[in-house]
Structures are given as structure tokens and as C-alpha cells.
Amino acid sequence: MKFNEILSIRGNFLIKATPFLIFISSIVVFNGMVDDWGRLSGSIDNLFVFIRESLWPPDWSVIEPQAYPICTAYPLIDFTCSTAWIGLLETLKIAFVSTVFGMILSLPISLLAARNLNPWWLSYSSRFILAAFRSLPSIIWAIFFVILVGFGPLSGVLAMTVYTIGYLGKLQYEAIEGMNKTPLYAAEAMGLSRFETAFQVVIPESANDLISQAIFMFEYNFRHGTVIGIVGAGGIGYYINLYLKFLQYDKVIAYLIIIFIVVLLIDMISIFARSFFTEEGDMPKPSWFHVILPASMIKK
Amino acid sequence: MTGDSKEIEVYRNPIVRLLDVEIGYKKTEPLVKIPNLEIFPGEIVAIAGPSGVGKTTLLRTIAGLVRPISGSVEVCGAVSPSKPSKGILGYVPQRLGLIRHTSVMHNVMIGANAGHNKSLWSILPSSLAKKYASEAINSMGLSDKLREPIRRLSGGQQRRVATARTLAQRPSLIMADEFLSELDEDTMDMVLTAVTQYVRQSGAALLVVEHDVSRAKSMADRLLVIDDGRVNPFITEATAMEVKI
């Protein structure tokens, strides 16, 4: 057997063994971090005690109108005066505004960050800005803006917008870099400027990806918007934090169930909306029925 | 489509002039050597040769997308690495370079805007650009597909859109890479007639890459055959035969 053949066989073996080796190494690293595995033994019992004594049943008074200010809504929709509704709506507003602002601000930076459109120095300096925005999680940005502008949704919007610029910008420049190169060649041969190429070729060509990412970002911002309220940046998180401090876990679990249902709904709307902006645009659009139910149930 | 020589820049000197040019992607391995090549206004030149010999690379070098390894490439008065001004050069790439999600009109308007709007910040179409775009689309027989997204068109229709984009631009030099493939005989005649008519009447030049030598001969005034051969991998005066028809 020749030396090259032996090398090739070893190479193939290494490629196949790599996932297994990565898994084993993760176990070894984990084991190194944990000093006492025995602590796991009582965890299930602790969970059941916590659920039975503190979490369950949820206290649904959170969807009842607040005592003050006095609710003027019709009795049928008086839940709109509840802390759950007010907090949820504020979180949705923060997510919506910060996604729109974040997208508007991130798109020009991501156009500059794309390596297929710009010289390396411009591309890497733009990536540096995006990475700086992304390096801190949204909750840290929220603390920062609460210090700067005080409590409330303003600091929430600013925090989520900055994080959106960093996160969405990365997704956008990766989509732009992945676009088909031939339209760029045609534009370059025609003598189009970078500005014209960006607006006439790059954005239309990658529009589906950009829209799909913006919808995903809205969904992401809503989920994270529930957290930033904990540090006083507005939204439903404010109420969760309030009841956590008073150890009223039954109210906290009610909020968490509401957030879970809304996240699920937004996720379904997001899947449905994004299906309009995929390459398979000519495929039949999924019905609501298809989005909600698994394929096996639809067949039946 | 009627050409109007006043509306495009007409060059009395050769539109393309290549002198002692070596092209390719690696300095040490030039694909093609061209001692001398000149293309004049109103002329149709076809480049033929086996697959992988460097026909497309030659076209891309003239289009300014690839730098020559050595030698001088002059296009419409601009010597490489400088490029001709906006809209002077029209390019139909082999893979067309269309924007798949947008309409036929949007794609053709990109060419029309490049040719008729000299501002480098132009994103709003001028009325002149719209007129030339409509004319070009009509000449390609696509007037019923104006609003159709590119991804819903057949391969042949997409090729006609790419050609219409270049015609709407009304450039001084059209470079087309296998722009007649995937077309049936009648459509091919229609496309070729429109392009040829434009070239003859406007004084522009057409440089076309065509793997089918008989088709290349039938359309071109001059045929440049690139043949790498087995003995000498590079084009020299002995291996590159320039055939006058």
C-alpha cells in the first residue's frame, strides 16, 4: 500500500471520527467544571416542591383590570387594563420600533461590511462596529441606557435598537456576501457606482433574505424584550421583576405562560410571513392549518 | 429597434485594442496570449474555441472585471486599469446576472439607467431610460412579460431579458457570452437581428463568445479562434488564427 493511500485512509477516518471526538471532549470539559455530581440527585424533588408550593396554580389576577387607574374599557375587553396586557403591548411596541430602527441603521453598515462590495479596510472597519454593538447582550445595553436616560421604554428601545444593529447587520452582510456574483459583474461592467449597485442590484437581489431576517429579528426582539424589563427598561419584564421581588411566583408563572403563548403565536406568524420571501416563492403558500398542525395530522 | 448614432458615443479609433496581452488568473499560468487585437466600430467579432480555453476570461478582461497579467487593454479610450465611463460598456454574462426576484422591467431598467443617466447617485429612472427599456423589451418579444419575475421565465426568456438590458443601455461595446444558447431557431433569428441592427446602425461593436463555430461564422464579421493545442498551451500568433470571412 502506498504512503499516500495510507494518508488518505487516515484522513477519512479522522473526518468521520471528528464529531465523536468533539462530543467526548465536551463531556470531559463539562466534567472538569463540575465538582459534585451528587447535587443533581435532589434537583427533581426540588423542582416538584417548587411547582407545588410556589408556582402552581398560576394567579390569573394578572389579566384582571388594575385597581388604579380605573378601567374605562367595556367589560368584555377590560383585560386591556391589566398589567399583563399593558406590559405585553409595551414589549411588542419596543420590539417593533427597535426592529424597524435597527434595520434602517444596520443596512447601510452591512452594505459597507460586505467583502464582495468593498475593499477589505472598509469592510473590516464596518464589521468592527457591528461586532462592538453585538458583543454586549441586550440586557447589558438596557442597563447602560437605563443609567443614561432613566427607566422606561425609551431605554428599552435604545438598547434593543443597538443590539439589533449588531445582530441584524451580521445576518445582512452574510446574506449580501452569499448573493449570486454575476449581477455584480454585470453592474461593474456597466460602470454603475457602488451606490447604484447597492440600490439597484444588491438590495433587490437579497431582498427576500433581508425581509425574512427582519421578521426573525422582530420575533427575537420580542423574546429578549421580556427580559430587559427586569432592569427597568420597560415592557412585561418590569412586572415579572416586581412579583419576583415579592416572591409571588404564582403571578410570575402566569406572565410566563402568557409570554410563551405570545411567542408561539409570533413564531407561527413569522413562519407564515417568511414563507412569502423564500426562493420557493412559486410554491403554494402554507395555510394556517398547515402552520399550526403537524403534517401527519393534516394527512388524516 | 432603431439605432441613433447621435445618442451614443461613437469611436473612430478601435473600440477595443489589445497589445501583447496575457490573460488569466495566475501570473505564472497565463491562459491566453494575444499579440494584437483591434475591434472597430460597427464590427461583430466572435471568439470561438474549446471549453476552458479562456474565452470568457478574455471577455471579462476586456470588461475590466479581471486585470490582464501583462500588456495593454484599451476599451473606448480607457487603458486598463482605468475603466470606460458609465454605460459605455454592455455585458451579457454567460450566467446572465439577472435579479431573480424582480420583474423583467426592473432588470432592463438597470441597463437603461446605466446608459442614460450619467449621475452616479441615480436610482430614479428617467423618462428616456423608460423609453429605451420598453423598446428593448419589445425588440426581444417580451412585451407581455413586463411585470413577470425573472424566476418564472424559461432559460431562453431570461437570456432575452439579459440581452434587452444591454440593448436598453445602448452601449458603445456589447460583450455577450453565449447569448444565443437555449434559444430556438426563430427566437435566435429575432435576437440576432435586433442586436446586429443596433450594432450596424449605431456604430457600436459586438464581441461575442460562441462555442458553436458554425454559428459564430454565420453571425460575425471576424472569427477569432482560440486553440490551446497540446504542444503549446498558450495562444501565440501561430496557434491563434484570426480568420477573415
PDB file of C-alpha atoms in Angstrom, chain B residues 22-242:
ATOM      1  CA  GLU B  22      -1.511  37.897 -21.348  1.00  0.00           C
ATOM      2  CA  ILE B  23      -4.698  36.982 -19.531  1.00  0.00           C
ATOM      3  CA  GLY B  24      -5.532  34.528 -16.781  1.00  0.00           C
ATOM      4  CA  TYR B  25      -5.918  34.288 -13.021  1.00  0.00           C
ATOM      5  CA  LYS B  26      -2.367  33.254 -12.096  1.00  0.00           C
ATOM      6  CA  LYS B  27       0.633  35.307 -13.153  1.00  0.00           C
ATOM      7  CA  THR B  28       2.672  32.194 -13.738  1.00  0.00           C
ATOM      8  CA  GLU B  29      -0.008  30.451 -15.789  1.00  0.00           C
ATOM      9  CA  PRO B  30      -1.488  32.778 -18.405  1.00  0.00           C
ATOM     10  CA  LEU B  31      -4.471  31.236 -20.178  1.00  0.00           C
ATOM     11  CA  VAL B  32      -4.272  33.192 -23.399  1.00  0.00           C
ATOM     12  CA  LYS B  33      -1.645  35.362 -25.069  1.00  0.00           C
ATOM     13  CA  ILE B  34      -2.877  37.921 -27.564  1.00  0.00           C
ATOM     14  CA  PRO B  35      -0.210  39.754 -29.537  1.00  0.00           C
ATOM     15  CA  ASN B  36      -2.592  42.219 -31.126  1.00  0.00           C
ATOM     16  CA  LEU B  37      -6.360  42.571 -31.408  1.00  0.00           C
ATOM     17  CA  GLU B  38      -8.367  45.558 -32.553  1.00  0.00           C
ATOM     18  CA  ILE B  39     -12.147  45.786 -32.826  1.00  0.00           C
ATOM     19  CA  PHE B  40     -13.631  48.670 -34.772  1.00  0.00           C
ATOM     20  CA  PRO B  41     -16.979  50.487 -34.589  1.00  0.00           C
ATOM     21  CA  GLY B  42     -19.820  48.623 -36.297  1.00  0.00           C
ATOM     22  CA  GLU B  43     -17.874  45.373 -36.255  1.00  0.00           C
ATOM     23  CA  ILE B  44     -19.044  41.992 -34.993  1.00  0.00           C
ATOM     24  CA  VAL B  45     -16.260  39.754 -33.702  1.00  0.00           C
ATOM     25  CA  ALA B  46     -16.818  36.244 -32.439  1.00  0.00           C
ATOM     26  CA  ILE B  47     -14.446  34.336 -30.205  1.00  0.00           C
ATOM     27  CA  ALA B  48     -14.658  30.582 -30.557  1.00  0.00           C
ATOM     28  CA  GLY B  49     -12.653  27.721 -29.124  1.00  0.00           C
ATOM     29  CA  PRO B  50     -12.822  24.649 -26.958  1.00  0.00           C
ATOM     30  CA  SER B  51     -14.272  24.767 -23.485  1.00  0.00           C
ATOM     31  CA  GLY B  52     -11.976  26.065 -20.738  1.00  0.00           C
ATOM     32  CA  VAL B  53      -9.524  27.700 -23.096  1.00  0.00           C
ATOM     33  CA  GLY B  54     -10.086  31.204 -21.722  1.00  0.00           C
ATOM     34  CA  LYS B  55     -12.808  32.733 -23.934  1.00  0.00           C
ATOM     35  CA  THR B  56     -14.861  34.024 -21.010  1.00  0.00           C
ATOM     36  CA  THR B  57     -11.721  35.199 -19.202  1.00  0.00           C
ATOM     37  CA  LEU B  58     -10.781  37.205 -22.290  1.00  0.00           C
ATOM     38  CA  LEU B  59     -14.229  38.804 -22.316  1.00  0.00           C
ATOM     39  CA  ARG B  60     -14.050  39.545 -18.602  1.00  0.00           C
ATOM     40  CA  THR B  61     -10.605  41.058 -19.028  1.00  0.00           C
ATOM     41  CA  ILE B  62     -11.914  43.420 -21.706  1.00  0.00           C
ATOM     42  CA  ALA B  63     -14.914  44.202 -19.452  1.00  0.00           C
ATOM     43  CA  GLY B  64     -12.463  45.255 -16.722  1.00  0.00           C
ATOM     44  CA  LEU B  65     -13.548  42.505 -14.333  1.00  0.00           C
ATOM     45  CA  VAL B  66     -10.183  40.719 -14.486  1.00  0.00           C
ATOM     46  CA  ARG B  67      -6.867  42.541 -14.711  1.00  0.00           C
ATOM     47  CA  PRO B  68      -4.562  41.444 -17.524  1.00  0.00           C
ATOM     48  CA  ILE B  69      -1.370  39.730 -16.374  1.00  0.00           C
ATOM     49  CA  SER B  70       0.612  41.900 -18.743  1.00  0.00           C
ATOM     50  CA  GLY B  71       0.158  44.103 -21.771  1.00  0.00           C
ATOM     51  CA  SER B  72      -2.224  46.912 -22.614  1.00  0.00           C
ATOM     52  CA  VAL B  73      -6.027  46.609 -22.740  1.00  0.00           C
ATOM     53  CA  GLU B  74      -7.710  49.732 -24.114  1.00  0.00           C
ATOM     54  CA  VAL B  75     -11.504  49.955 -24.244  1.00  0.00           C
ATOM     55  CA  CYS B  76     -13.199  53.063 -25.627  1.00  0.00           C
ATOM     56  CA  GLY B  77     -10.112  55.144 -24.900  1.00  0.00           C
ATOM     57  CA  ALA B  78      -9.649  53.913 -21.319  1.00  0.00           C
ATOM     58  CA  VAL B  79      -6.474  51.919 -20.731  1.00  0.00           C
ATOM     59  CA  SER B  80      -6.599  49.233 -18.023  1.00  0.00           C
ATOM     60  CA  PRO B  81      -6.760  49.526 -15.019  1.00  0.00           C
ATOM     61  CA  SER B  82      -8.917  52.614 -15.651  1.00  0.00           C
ATOM     62  CA  LYS B  83     -12.378  51.831 -16.974  1.00  0.00           C
ATOM     63  CA  PRO B  84     -14.637  53.459 -19.562  1.00  0.00           C
ATOM     64  CA  SER B  85     -17.242  55.817 -18.165  1.00  0.00           C
ATOM     65  CA  LYS B  86     -20.656  54.618 -17.021  1.00  0.00           C
ATOM     66  CA  GLY B  87     -22.892  52.983 -19.606  1.00  0.00           C
ATOM     67  CA  ILE B  88     -20.265  52.733 -22.372  1.00  0.00           C
ATOM     68  CA  LEU B  89     -19.854  49.009 -21.972  1.00  0.00           C
ATOM     69  CA  GLY B  90     -22.660  46.452 -22.079  1.00  0.00           C
ATOM     70  CA  TYR B  91     -22.106  42.933 -20.797  1.00  0.00           C
ATOM     71  CA  VAL B  92     -24.290  39.843 -21.121  1.00  0.00           C
ATOM     72  CA  PRO B  93     -22.589  37.278 -18.866  1.00  0.00           C
ATOM     73  CA  GLN B  94     -22.944  33.564 -19.548  1.00  0.00           C
ATOM     74  CA  ARG B  95     -24.964  33.240 -16.327  1.00  0.00           C
ATOM     75  CA  LEU B  96     -26.874  36.394 -17.258  1.00  0.00           C
ATOM     76  CA  GLY B  97     -26.596  38.272 -13.960  1.00  0.00           C
ATOM     77  CA  LEU B  98     -30.315  38.970 -13.672  1.00  0.00           C
ATOM     78  CA  ILE B  99     -32.039  39.767 -10.401  1.00  0.00           C
ATOM     79  CA  ARG B 100     -34.279  36.767  -9.973  1.00  0.00           C
ATOM     80  CA  HIS B 101     -36.858  38.191  -7.602  1.00  0.00           C
ATOM     81  CA  THR B 102     -37.639  41.344  -9.561  1.00  0.00           C
ATOM     82  CA  SER B 103     -39.518  41.939 -12.796  1.00  0.00           C
ATOM     83  CA  VAL B 104     -38.343  41.962 -16.397  1.00  0.00           C
ATOM     84  CA  MET B 105     -38.852  45.750 -16.431  1.00  0.00           C
ATOM     85  CA  HIS B 106     -36.701  46.280 -13.323  1.00  0.00           C
ATOM     86  CA  ASN B 107     -33.848  44.287 -14.813  1.00  0.00           C
ATOM     87  CA  VAL B 108     -33.948  46.055 -18.154  1.00  0.00           C
ATOM     88  CA  MET B 109     -34.231  49.435 -16.418  1.00  0.00           C
ATOM     89  CA  ILE B 110     -30.874  48.809 -14.710  1.00  0.00           C
ATOM     90  CA  GLY B 111     -29.231  48.785 -18.144  1.00  0.00           C
ATOM     91  CA  ALA B 112     -31.329  51.708 -19.397  1.00  0.00           C
ATOM     92  CA  ASN B 113     -30.422  53.803 -16.353  1.00  0.00           C
ATOM     93  CA  ALA B 114     -26.739  52.984 -16.715  1.00  0.00           C
ATOM     94  CA  GLY B 115     -26.816  54.175 -20.310  1.00  0.00           C
ATOM     95  CA  HIS B 116     -28.985  57.264 -19.990  1.00  0.00           C
ATOM     96  CA  ASN B 117     -28.435  58.608 -16.513  1.00  0.00           C
ATOM     97  CA  LYS B 118     -24.870  59.752 -16.028  1.00  0.00           C
ATOM     98  CA  SER B 119     -25.281  60.652 -12.361  1.00  0.00           C
ATOM     99  CA  LEU B 120     -23.534  58.139 -10.113  1.00  0.00           C
ATOM    100  CA  TRP B 121     -26.273  58.563  -7.482  1.00  0.00           C
ATOM    101  CA  SER B 122     -29.193  57.807  -9.758  1.00  0.00           C
ATOM    102  CA  ILE B 123     -31.800  55.392  -8.503  1.00  0.00           C
ATOM    103  CA  LEU B 124     -34.868  57.047 -10.025  1.00  0.00           C
ATOM    104  CA  PRO B 125     -35.444  56.185 -13.685  1.00  0.00           C
ATOM    105  CA  SER B 126     -35.510  58.935 -16.301  1.00  0.00           C
ATOM    106  CA  SER B 127     -38.234  59.046 -18.969  1.00  0.00           C
ATOM    107  CA  LEU B 128     -35.598  58.448 -21.652  1.00  0.00           C
ATOM    108  CA  ALA B 129     -34.427  55.344 -19.833  1.00  0.00           C
ATOM    109  CA  LYS B 130     -38.019  54.080 -19.627  1.00  0.00           C
ATOM    110  CA  LYS B 131     -38.462  54.632 -23.377  1.00  0.00           C
ATOM    111  CA  TYR B 132     -35.317  52.677 -24.281  1.00  0.00           C
ATOM    112  CA  ALA B 133     -36.197  49.931 -21.824  1.00  0.00           C
ATOM    113  CA  SER B 134     -39.639  49.485 -23.418  1.00  0.00           C
ATOM    114  CA  GLU B 135     -38.111  49.477 -26.933  1.00  0.00           C
ATOM    115  CA  ALA B 136     -35.535  46.869 -25.945  1.00  0.00           C
ATOM    116  CA  ILE B 137     -38.139  44.639 -24.306  1.00  0.00           C
ATOM    117  CA  ASN B 138     -40.342  44.869 -27.415  1.00  0.00           C
ATOM    118  CA  SER B 139     -37.423  44.016 -29.697  1.00  0.00           C
ATOM    119  CA  MET B 140     -36.850  40.839 -27.661  1.00  0.00           C
ATOM    120  CA  GLY B 141     -40.538  39.874 -27.916  1.00  0.00           C
ATOM    121  CA  LEU B 142     -41.103  40.150 -24.180  1.00  0.00           C
ATOM    122  CA  SER B 143     -43.667  42.952 -24.065  1.00  0.00           C
ATOM    123  CA  ASP B 144     -46.215  40.627 -22.431  1.00  0.00           C
ATOM    124  CA  LYS B 145     -43.776  39.731 -19.622  1.00  0.00           C
ATOM    125  CA  LEU B 146     -43.040  43.215 -18.286  1.00  0.00           C
ATOM    126  CA  ARG B 147     -44.162  42.549 -14.722  1.00  0.00           C
ATOM    127  CA  GLU B 148     -43.153  38.894 -14.632  1.00  0.00           C
ATOM    128  CA  PRO B 149     -40.474  37.974 -12.042  1.00  0.00           C
ATOM    129  CA  ILE B 150     -37.340  36.590 -13.665  1.00  0.00           C
ATOM    130  CA  ARG B 151     -37.522  33.293 -11.755  1.00  0.00           C
ATOM    131  CA  ARG B 152     -40.776  32.451 -13.525  1.00  0.00           C
ATOM    132  CA  LEU B 153     -39.248  32.789 -17.004  1.00  0.00           C
ATOM    133  CA  SER B 154     -37.696  29.991 -19.027  1.00  0.00           C
ATOM    134  CA  GLY B 155     -33.934  29.897 -19.622  1.00  0.00           C
ATOM    135  CA  GLY B 156     -34.360  31.286 -23.138  1.00  0.00           C
ATOM    136  CA  GLN B 157     -36.615  34.109 -21.976  1.00  0.00           C
ATOM    137  CA  GLN B 158     -34.121  35.033 -19.268  1.00  0.00           C
ATOM    138  CA  ARG B 159     -31.380  35.193 -21.891  1.00  0.00           C
ATOM    139  CA  ARG B 160     -33.538  37.597 -23.920  1.00  0.00           C
ATOM    140  CA  VAL B 161     -34.054  39.776 -20.823  1.00  0.00           C
ATOM    141  CA  ALA B 162     -30.281  39.980 -20.319  1.00  0.00           C
ATOM    142  CA  THR B 163     -29.866  40.974 -23.977  1.00  0.00           C
ATOM    143  CA  ALA B 164     -32.662  43.560 -23.651  1.00  0.00           C
ATOM    144  CA  ARG B 165     -30.913  45.005 -20.578  1.00  0.00           C
ATOM    145  CA  THR B 166     -27.798  45.595 -22.685  1.00  0.00           C
ATOM    146  CA  LEU B 167     -29.701  46.954 -25.706  1.00  0.00           C
ATOM    147  CA  ALA B 168     -31.618  49.394 -23.486  1.00  0.00           C
ATOM    148  CA  GLN B 169     -28.276  50.642 -22.239  1.00  0.00           C
ATOM    149  CA  ARG B 170     -27.259  51.453 -25.865  1.00  0.00           C
ATOM    150  CA  PRO B 171     -23.552  50.924 -25.171  1.00  0.00           C
ATOM    151  CA  SER B 172     -20.595  51.507 -27.482  1.00  0.00           C
ATOM    152  CA  LEU B 173     -19.394  47.954 -26.974  1.00  0.00           C
ATOM    153  CA  ILE B 174     -21.575  44.920 -26.348  1.00  0.00           C
ATOM    154  CA  MET B 175     -19.876  41.877 -24.909  1.00  0.00           C
ATOM    155  CA  ALA B 176     -22.018  38.783 -24.926  1.00  0.00           C
ATOM    156  CA  ASP B 177     -21.074  35.374 -23.581  1.00  0.00           C
ATOM    157  CA  GLU B 178     -23.007  32.640 -25.411  1.00  0.00           C
ATOM    158  CA  PHE B 179     -26.085  34.862 -25.538  1.00  0.00           C
ATOM    159  CA  LEU B 180     -27.812  32.717 -28.171  1.00  0.00           C
ATOM    160  CA  SER B 181     -27.728  29.417 -26.351  1.00  0.00           C
ATOM    161  CA  GLU B 182     -31.042  27.942 -25.130  1.00  0.00           C
ATOM    162  CA  LEU B 183     -32.913  29.802 -27.901  1.00  0.00           C
ATOM    163  CA  ASP B 184     -34.954  28.124 -30.639  1.00  0.00           C
ATOM    164  CA  GLU B 185     -34.208  28.988 -34.287  1.00  0.00           C
ATOM    165  CA  ASP B 186     -36.900  31.683 -34.665  1.00  0.00           C
ATOM    166  CA  THR B 187     -36.089  33.399 -31.390  1.00  0.00           C
ATOM    167  CA  MET B 188     -32.391  33.215 -32.177  1.00  0.00           C
ATOM    168  CA  ASP B 189     -33.030  34.976 -35.506  1.00  0.00           C
ATOM    169  CA  MET B 190     -35.099  37.652 -33.756  1.00  0.00           C
ATOM    170  CA  VAL B 191     -32.459  38.325 -31.092  1.00  0.00           C
ATOM    171  CA  LEU B 192     -29.597  38.285 -33.576  1.00  0.00           C
ATOM    172  CA  THR B 193     -31.437  40.635 -35.933  1.00  0.00           C
ATOM    173  CA  ALA B 194     -32.132  43.144 -33.157  1.00  0.00           C
ATOM    174  CA  VAL B 195     -28.550  43.092 -31.891  1.00  0.00           C
ATOM    175  CA  THR B 196     -26.982  43.194 -35.341  1.00  0.00           C
ATOM    176  CA  GLN B 197     -29.269  46.052 -36.412  1.00  0.00           C
ATOM    177  CA  TYR B 198     -28.283  48.020 -33.332  1.00  0.00           C
ATOM    178  CA  VAL B 199     -24.576  47.440 -33.932  1.00  0.00           C
ATOM    179  CA  ARG B 200     -24.716  48.361 -37.624  1.00  0.00           C
ATOM    180  CA  GLN B 201     -26.828  51.475 -37.186  1.00  0.00           C
ATOM    181  CA  SER B 202     -25.256  52.881 -34.042  1.00  0.00           C
ATOM    182  CA  GLY B 203     -21.622  52.207 -34.797  1.00  0.00           C
ATOM    183  CA  ALA B 204     -21.176  50.148 -31.662  1.00  0.00           C
ATOM    184  CA  ALA B 205     -19.155  46.928 -31.705  1.00  0.00           C
ATOM    185  CA  LEU B 206     -20.203  43.440 -30.696  1.00  0.00           C
ATOM    186  CA  LEU B 207     -17.760  40.978 -29.180  1.00  0.00           C
ATOM    187  CA  VAL B 208     -19.378  37.619 -28.701  1.00  0.00           C
ATOM    188  CA  VAL B 209     -18.142  34.354 -27.236  1.00  0.00           C
ATOM    189  CA  GLU B 210     -19.644  31.396 -29.052  1.00  0.00           C
ATOM    190  CA  HIS B 211     -18.712  27.755 -28.666  1.00  0.00           C
ATOM    191  CA  ASP B 212     -20.575  26.788 -31.851  1.00  0.00           C
ATOM    192  CA  VAL B 213     -18.077  27.679 -34.582  1.00  0.00           C
ATOM    193  CA  SER B 214     -20.593  27.479 -37.465  1.00  0.00           C
ATOM    194  CA  ARG B 215     -22.988  29.825 -35.657  1.00  0.00           C
ATOM    195  CA  ALA B 216     -20.093  32.146 -34.839  1.00  0.00           C
ATOM    196  CA  LYS B 217     -19.084  32.225 -38.506  1.00  0.00           C
ATOM    197  CA  SER B 218     -22.624  32.987 -39.616  1.00  0.00           C
ATOM    198  CA  MET B 219     -23.029  35.995 -37.335  1.00  0.00           C
ATOM    199  CA  ALA B 220     -19.589  37.539 -37.184  1.00  0.00           C
ATOM    200  CA  ASP B 221     -17.505  39.695 -39.484  1.00  0.00           C
ATOM    201  CA  ARG B 222     -14.407  38.220 -37.950  1.00  0.00           C
ATOM    202  CA  LEU B 223     -13.816  34.993 -36.106  1.00  0.00           C
ATOM    203  CA  LEU B 224     -11.066  34.674 -33.532  1.00  0.00           C
ATOM    204  CA  VAL B 225     -10.358  31.057 -32.706  1.00  0.00           C
ATOM    205  CA  ILE B 226      -8.528  30.336 -29.507  1.00  0.00           C
ATOM    206  CA  ASP B 227      -6.937  26.933 -29.695  1.00  0.00           C
ATOM    207  CA  ASP B 228      -4.633  25.875 -26.887  1.00  0.00           C
ATOM    208  CA  GLY B 229      -3.364  22.787 -28.625  1.00  0.00           C
ATOM    209  CA  ARG B 230      -1.412  20.094 -26.927  1.00  0.00           C
ATOM    210  CA  VAL B 231       2.079  21.236 -27.608  1.00  0.00           C
ATOM    211  CA  ASN B 232       1.809  24.895 -26.654  1.00  0.00           C
ATOM    212  CA  PRO B 233      -0.786  25.693 -24.020  1.00  0.00           C
ATOM    213  CA  PHE B 234      -0.593  29.396 -24.781  1.00  0.00           C
ATOM    214  CA  ILE B 235      -2.002  31.319 -27.680  1.00  0.00           C
ATOM    215  CA  THR B 236       0.697  32.600 -29.971  1.00  0.00           C
ATOM    216  CA  GLU B 237       0.468  34.040 -33.432  1.00  0.00           C
ATOM    217  CA  ALA B 238       0.964  30.543 -34.742  1.00  0.00           C
ATOM    218  CA  THR B 239      -1.796  28.906 -32.712  1.00  0.00           C
ATOM    219  CA  ALA B 240      -4.377  31.669 -32.684  1.00  0.00           C
ATOM    220  CA  MET B 241      -5.752  32.027 -36.152  1.00  0.00           C
ATOM    221  CA  GLU B 242      -7.692  35.065 -36.997  1.00  0.00           C
TER     222      GLU B 242
END
